[in-house]
Short mmCIF file of C-alpha atoms in Angstrom, two decimals:
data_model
loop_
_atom_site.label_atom_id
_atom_site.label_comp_id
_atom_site.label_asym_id
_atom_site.label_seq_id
_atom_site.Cartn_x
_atom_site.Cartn_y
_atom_site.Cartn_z
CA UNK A 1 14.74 -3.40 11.14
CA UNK A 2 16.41 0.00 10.30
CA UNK A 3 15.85 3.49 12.38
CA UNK A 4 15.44 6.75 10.64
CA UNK A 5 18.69 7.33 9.66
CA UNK A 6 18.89 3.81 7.90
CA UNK A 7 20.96 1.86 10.66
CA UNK A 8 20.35 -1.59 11.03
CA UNK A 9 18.56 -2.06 14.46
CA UNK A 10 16.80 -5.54 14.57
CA UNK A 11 19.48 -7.04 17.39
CA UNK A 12 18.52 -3.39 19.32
CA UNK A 13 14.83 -3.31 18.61
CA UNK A 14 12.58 -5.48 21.13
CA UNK A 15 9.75 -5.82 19.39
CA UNK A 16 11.78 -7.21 16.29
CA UNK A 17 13.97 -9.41 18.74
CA UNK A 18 10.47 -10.64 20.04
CA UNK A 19 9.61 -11.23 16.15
CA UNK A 20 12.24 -13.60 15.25
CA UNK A 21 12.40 -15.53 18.51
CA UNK A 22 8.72 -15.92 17.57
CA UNK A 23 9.77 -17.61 14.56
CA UNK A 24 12.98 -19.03 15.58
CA UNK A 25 11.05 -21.19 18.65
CA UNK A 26 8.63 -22.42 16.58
CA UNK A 27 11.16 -23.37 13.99
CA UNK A 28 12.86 -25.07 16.68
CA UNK A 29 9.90 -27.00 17.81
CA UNK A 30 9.09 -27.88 14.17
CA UNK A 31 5.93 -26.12 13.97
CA UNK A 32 6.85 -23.93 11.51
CA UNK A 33 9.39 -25.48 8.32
CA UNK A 34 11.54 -22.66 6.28
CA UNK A 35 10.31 -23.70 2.86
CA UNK A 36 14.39 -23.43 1.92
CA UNK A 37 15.19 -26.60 3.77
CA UNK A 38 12.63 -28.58 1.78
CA UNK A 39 14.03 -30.91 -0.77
CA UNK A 40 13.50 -30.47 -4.34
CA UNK A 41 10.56 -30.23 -6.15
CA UNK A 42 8.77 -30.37 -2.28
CA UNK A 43 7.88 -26.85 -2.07
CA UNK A 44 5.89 -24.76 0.25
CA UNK A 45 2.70 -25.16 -2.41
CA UNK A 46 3.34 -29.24 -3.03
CA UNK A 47 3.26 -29.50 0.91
CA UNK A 48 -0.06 -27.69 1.32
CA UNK A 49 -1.68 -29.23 -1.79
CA UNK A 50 -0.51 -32.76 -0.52
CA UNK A 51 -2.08 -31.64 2.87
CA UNK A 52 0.91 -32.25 4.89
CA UNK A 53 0.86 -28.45 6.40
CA UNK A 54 -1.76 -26.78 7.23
CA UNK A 55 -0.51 -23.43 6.29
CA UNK A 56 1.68 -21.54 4.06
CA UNK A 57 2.90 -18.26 3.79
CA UNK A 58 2.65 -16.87 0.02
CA UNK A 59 0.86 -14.41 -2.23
CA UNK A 60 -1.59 -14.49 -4.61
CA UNK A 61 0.68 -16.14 -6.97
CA UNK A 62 0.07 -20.03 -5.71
CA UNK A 63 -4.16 -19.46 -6.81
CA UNK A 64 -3.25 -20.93 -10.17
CA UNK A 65 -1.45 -23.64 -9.40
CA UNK A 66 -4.50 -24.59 -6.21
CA UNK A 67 -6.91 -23.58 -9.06
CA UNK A 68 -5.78 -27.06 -10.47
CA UNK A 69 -6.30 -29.13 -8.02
CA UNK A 70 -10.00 -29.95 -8.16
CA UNK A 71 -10.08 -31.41 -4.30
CA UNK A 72 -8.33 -29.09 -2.45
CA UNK A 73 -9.73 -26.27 0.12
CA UNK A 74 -8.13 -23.37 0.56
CA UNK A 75 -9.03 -19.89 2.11
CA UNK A 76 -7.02 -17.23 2.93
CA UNK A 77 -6.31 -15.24 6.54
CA UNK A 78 -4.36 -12.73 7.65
CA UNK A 79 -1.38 -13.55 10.14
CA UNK A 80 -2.47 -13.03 13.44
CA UNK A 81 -1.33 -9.62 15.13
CA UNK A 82 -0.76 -9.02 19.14
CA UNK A 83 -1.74 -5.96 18.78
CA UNK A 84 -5.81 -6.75 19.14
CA UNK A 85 -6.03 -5.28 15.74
CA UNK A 86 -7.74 -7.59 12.51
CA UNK A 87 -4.46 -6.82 10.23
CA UNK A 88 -1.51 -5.44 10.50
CA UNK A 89 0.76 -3.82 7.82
CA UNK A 90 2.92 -6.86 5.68
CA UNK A 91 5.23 -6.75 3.08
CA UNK A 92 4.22 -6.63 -0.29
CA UNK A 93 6.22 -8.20 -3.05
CA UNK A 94 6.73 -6.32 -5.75
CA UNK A 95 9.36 -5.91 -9.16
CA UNK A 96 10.37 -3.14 -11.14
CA UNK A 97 10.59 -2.34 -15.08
CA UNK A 98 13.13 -0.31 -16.04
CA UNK A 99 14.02 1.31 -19.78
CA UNK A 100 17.11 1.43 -21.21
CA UNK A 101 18.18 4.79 -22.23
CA UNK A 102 20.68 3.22 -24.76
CA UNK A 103 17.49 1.57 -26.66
CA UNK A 104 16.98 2.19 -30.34
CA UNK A 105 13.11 1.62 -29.45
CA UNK A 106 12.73 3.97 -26.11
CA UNK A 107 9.46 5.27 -27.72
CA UNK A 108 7.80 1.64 -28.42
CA UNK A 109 9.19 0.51 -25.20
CA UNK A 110 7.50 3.00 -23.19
CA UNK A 111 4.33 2.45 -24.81
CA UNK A 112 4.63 -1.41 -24.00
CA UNK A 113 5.63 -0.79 -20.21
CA UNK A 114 2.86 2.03 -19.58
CA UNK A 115 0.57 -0.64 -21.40
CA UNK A 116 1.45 -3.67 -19.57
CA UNK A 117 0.92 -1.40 -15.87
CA UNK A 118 -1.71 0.32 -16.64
CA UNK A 119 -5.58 -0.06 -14.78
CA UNK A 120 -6.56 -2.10 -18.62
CA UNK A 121 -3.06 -3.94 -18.85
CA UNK A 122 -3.08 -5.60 -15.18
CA UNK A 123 -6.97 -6.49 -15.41
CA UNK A 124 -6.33 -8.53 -19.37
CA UNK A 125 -3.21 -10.00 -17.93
CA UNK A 126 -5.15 -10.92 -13.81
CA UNK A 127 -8.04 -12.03 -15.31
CA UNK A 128 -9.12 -15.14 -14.78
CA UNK A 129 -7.03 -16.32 -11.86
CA UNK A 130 -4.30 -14.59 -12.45
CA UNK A 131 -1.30 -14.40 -9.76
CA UNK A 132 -0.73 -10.98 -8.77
CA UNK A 133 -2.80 -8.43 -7.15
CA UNK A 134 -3.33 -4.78 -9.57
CA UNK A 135 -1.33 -2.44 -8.07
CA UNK A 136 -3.36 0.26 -9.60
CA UNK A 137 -6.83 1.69 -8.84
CA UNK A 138 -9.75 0.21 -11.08
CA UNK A 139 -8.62 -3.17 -11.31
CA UNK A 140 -9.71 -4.66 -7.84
CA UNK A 141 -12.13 -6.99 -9.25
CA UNK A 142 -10.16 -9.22 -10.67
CA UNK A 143 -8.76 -10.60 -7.58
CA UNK A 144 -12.89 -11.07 -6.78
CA UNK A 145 -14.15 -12.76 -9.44
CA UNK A 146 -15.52 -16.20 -8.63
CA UNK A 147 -15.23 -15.82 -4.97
CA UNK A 148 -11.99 -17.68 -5.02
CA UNK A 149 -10.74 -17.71 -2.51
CA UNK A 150 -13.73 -16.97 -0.58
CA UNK A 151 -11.81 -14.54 1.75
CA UNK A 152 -10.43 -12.88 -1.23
CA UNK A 153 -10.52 -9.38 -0.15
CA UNK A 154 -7.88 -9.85 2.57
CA UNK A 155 -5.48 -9.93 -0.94
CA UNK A 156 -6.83 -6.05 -1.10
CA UNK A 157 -6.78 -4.80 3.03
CA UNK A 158 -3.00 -6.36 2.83
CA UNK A 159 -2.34 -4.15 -0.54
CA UNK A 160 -4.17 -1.37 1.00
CA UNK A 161 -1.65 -1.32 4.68
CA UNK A 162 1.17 -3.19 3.31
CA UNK A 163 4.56 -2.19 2.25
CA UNK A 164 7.36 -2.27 -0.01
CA UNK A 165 11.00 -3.50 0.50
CA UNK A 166 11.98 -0.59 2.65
CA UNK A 167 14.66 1.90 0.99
CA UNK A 168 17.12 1.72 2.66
CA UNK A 169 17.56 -1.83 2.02
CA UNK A 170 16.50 -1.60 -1.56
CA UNK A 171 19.09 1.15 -2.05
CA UNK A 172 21.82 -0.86 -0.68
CA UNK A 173 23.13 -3.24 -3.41
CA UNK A 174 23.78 -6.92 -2.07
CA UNK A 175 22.37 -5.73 1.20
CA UNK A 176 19.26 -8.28 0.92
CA UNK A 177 21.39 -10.93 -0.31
CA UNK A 178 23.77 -10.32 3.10
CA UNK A 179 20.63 -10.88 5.30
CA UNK A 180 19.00 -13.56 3.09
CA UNK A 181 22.44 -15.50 3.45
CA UNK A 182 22.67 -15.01 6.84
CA UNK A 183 18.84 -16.52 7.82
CA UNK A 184 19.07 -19.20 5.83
CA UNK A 185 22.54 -19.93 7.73
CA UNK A 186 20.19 -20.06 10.64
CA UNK A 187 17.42 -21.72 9.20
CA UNK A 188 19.35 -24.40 7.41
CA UNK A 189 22.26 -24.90 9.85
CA UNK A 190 20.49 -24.65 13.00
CA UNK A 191 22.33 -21.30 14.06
CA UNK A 192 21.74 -19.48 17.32
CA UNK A 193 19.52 -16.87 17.52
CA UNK A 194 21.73 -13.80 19.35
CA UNK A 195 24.73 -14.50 17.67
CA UNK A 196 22.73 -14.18 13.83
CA UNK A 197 21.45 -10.96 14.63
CA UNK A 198 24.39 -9.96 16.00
CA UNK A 199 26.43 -10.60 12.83
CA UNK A 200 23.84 -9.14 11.04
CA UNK A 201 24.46 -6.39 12.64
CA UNK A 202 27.56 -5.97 12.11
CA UNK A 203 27.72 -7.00 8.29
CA UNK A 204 24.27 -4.99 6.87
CA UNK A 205 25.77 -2.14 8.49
CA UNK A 206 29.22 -2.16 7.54
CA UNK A 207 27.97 -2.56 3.74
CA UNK A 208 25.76 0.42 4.29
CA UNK A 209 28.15 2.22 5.40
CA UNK A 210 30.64 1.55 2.29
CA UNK A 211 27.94 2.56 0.35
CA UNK A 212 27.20 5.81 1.78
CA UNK A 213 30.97 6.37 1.83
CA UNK A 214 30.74 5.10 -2.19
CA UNK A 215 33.12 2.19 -1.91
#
């Protein structure tokens, strides 16, 4: 989506033009719902645990919430590629912790944060079904205790190739939030294609531009 110098290039980029239209036809043809256009409380995981889709796309956090349902089935699979390769690289969700340098308790807060990431802190809080997947060497076997799913591993190879929300949108602020607005304009409003990425286009890259410029 951006080029090496941080442009926004998905309405340039084939292969990304080829991505969405992927999505965008299927959309179209109702073969694929945007969880956002749900109403509430009918989520992506209330859908697939009332076996009205046969797939969704999530993390490891909805294994809790399937751990409760005594009947259902579930496995896990990577997206298929067209590149004749098993898996390819996906995003990987992930948060941040930050300490406040204006804290009377920087000392004790530091201990808690190293705590709470490190290889012994992910495995008490993941095991057991936990929702996440360690980010941390050491800790892998909590996401393959009790075989569940059976296919757990993929949660690992995905960890292993995947990546984070690239830089130069993370170092943007309210860049994501001018892309996220703009998809769900064309998810939820039935929006064309070409002229979405187009305006994207012009929007993502006139805020990154203001902030390079420091406006």
């Amino acid at each position: 989506m951006y080029n090496d110098k941080g442009e926004f290039v998905a309405d340039k980029d084939p292969k990304t033009v080829e991505a969405y239209k992927f999505l965008y036809d299927n959309v179209q043809n109702k073969n694929i719902t945007f969880a956002g256009s749900l109403p509430k409380g009918q989520g992506g995981d209330a859908m697939f645990m009332s076996n009205q889709v046969g797939f969704v796309s999530a993390g490891r956090w909805y294994l809790p919430i399937f751990k409760q349902s005594k009947d259902l089935q579930f496995d896990i699979v990577p997206f298929p590629t067209n590149t004749g390769k098993k898996i390819e690289p996906a995003p990987v969700a992930t948060a941040y912790m930050v300490l406040n340098k204006s804290s009377k308790a920087q000392k004790e807060a530091y201990q808690f944060l190293s705590e709470f990431v490190s290889k012994e802190g992910q495995m008490f809080r993941l095991q057991g079904g936990g929702n996440a997947v360690p980010s941390v060497g050491g800790a892998d076997q909590v996401v393959l205790e009790g075989n569940l799913p059976e296919h757990a591993k993929y949660f690992l190879d995905a960890r292993e190739i995947g990546y984070a929300l690239t830089p130069f949108e993370a170092g943007v602020p309210g860049l994501s939030k001018i892309i996220t607005d703009e998809m769900e304009a064309l998810w939820l409003k039935d929006g064309k294609l070409d002229d979405t990425l187009k305006t994207l286009s012009v929007k993502t890259n006139q805020r990154i531009n203001e902030y390079k410029s420091g406006k």
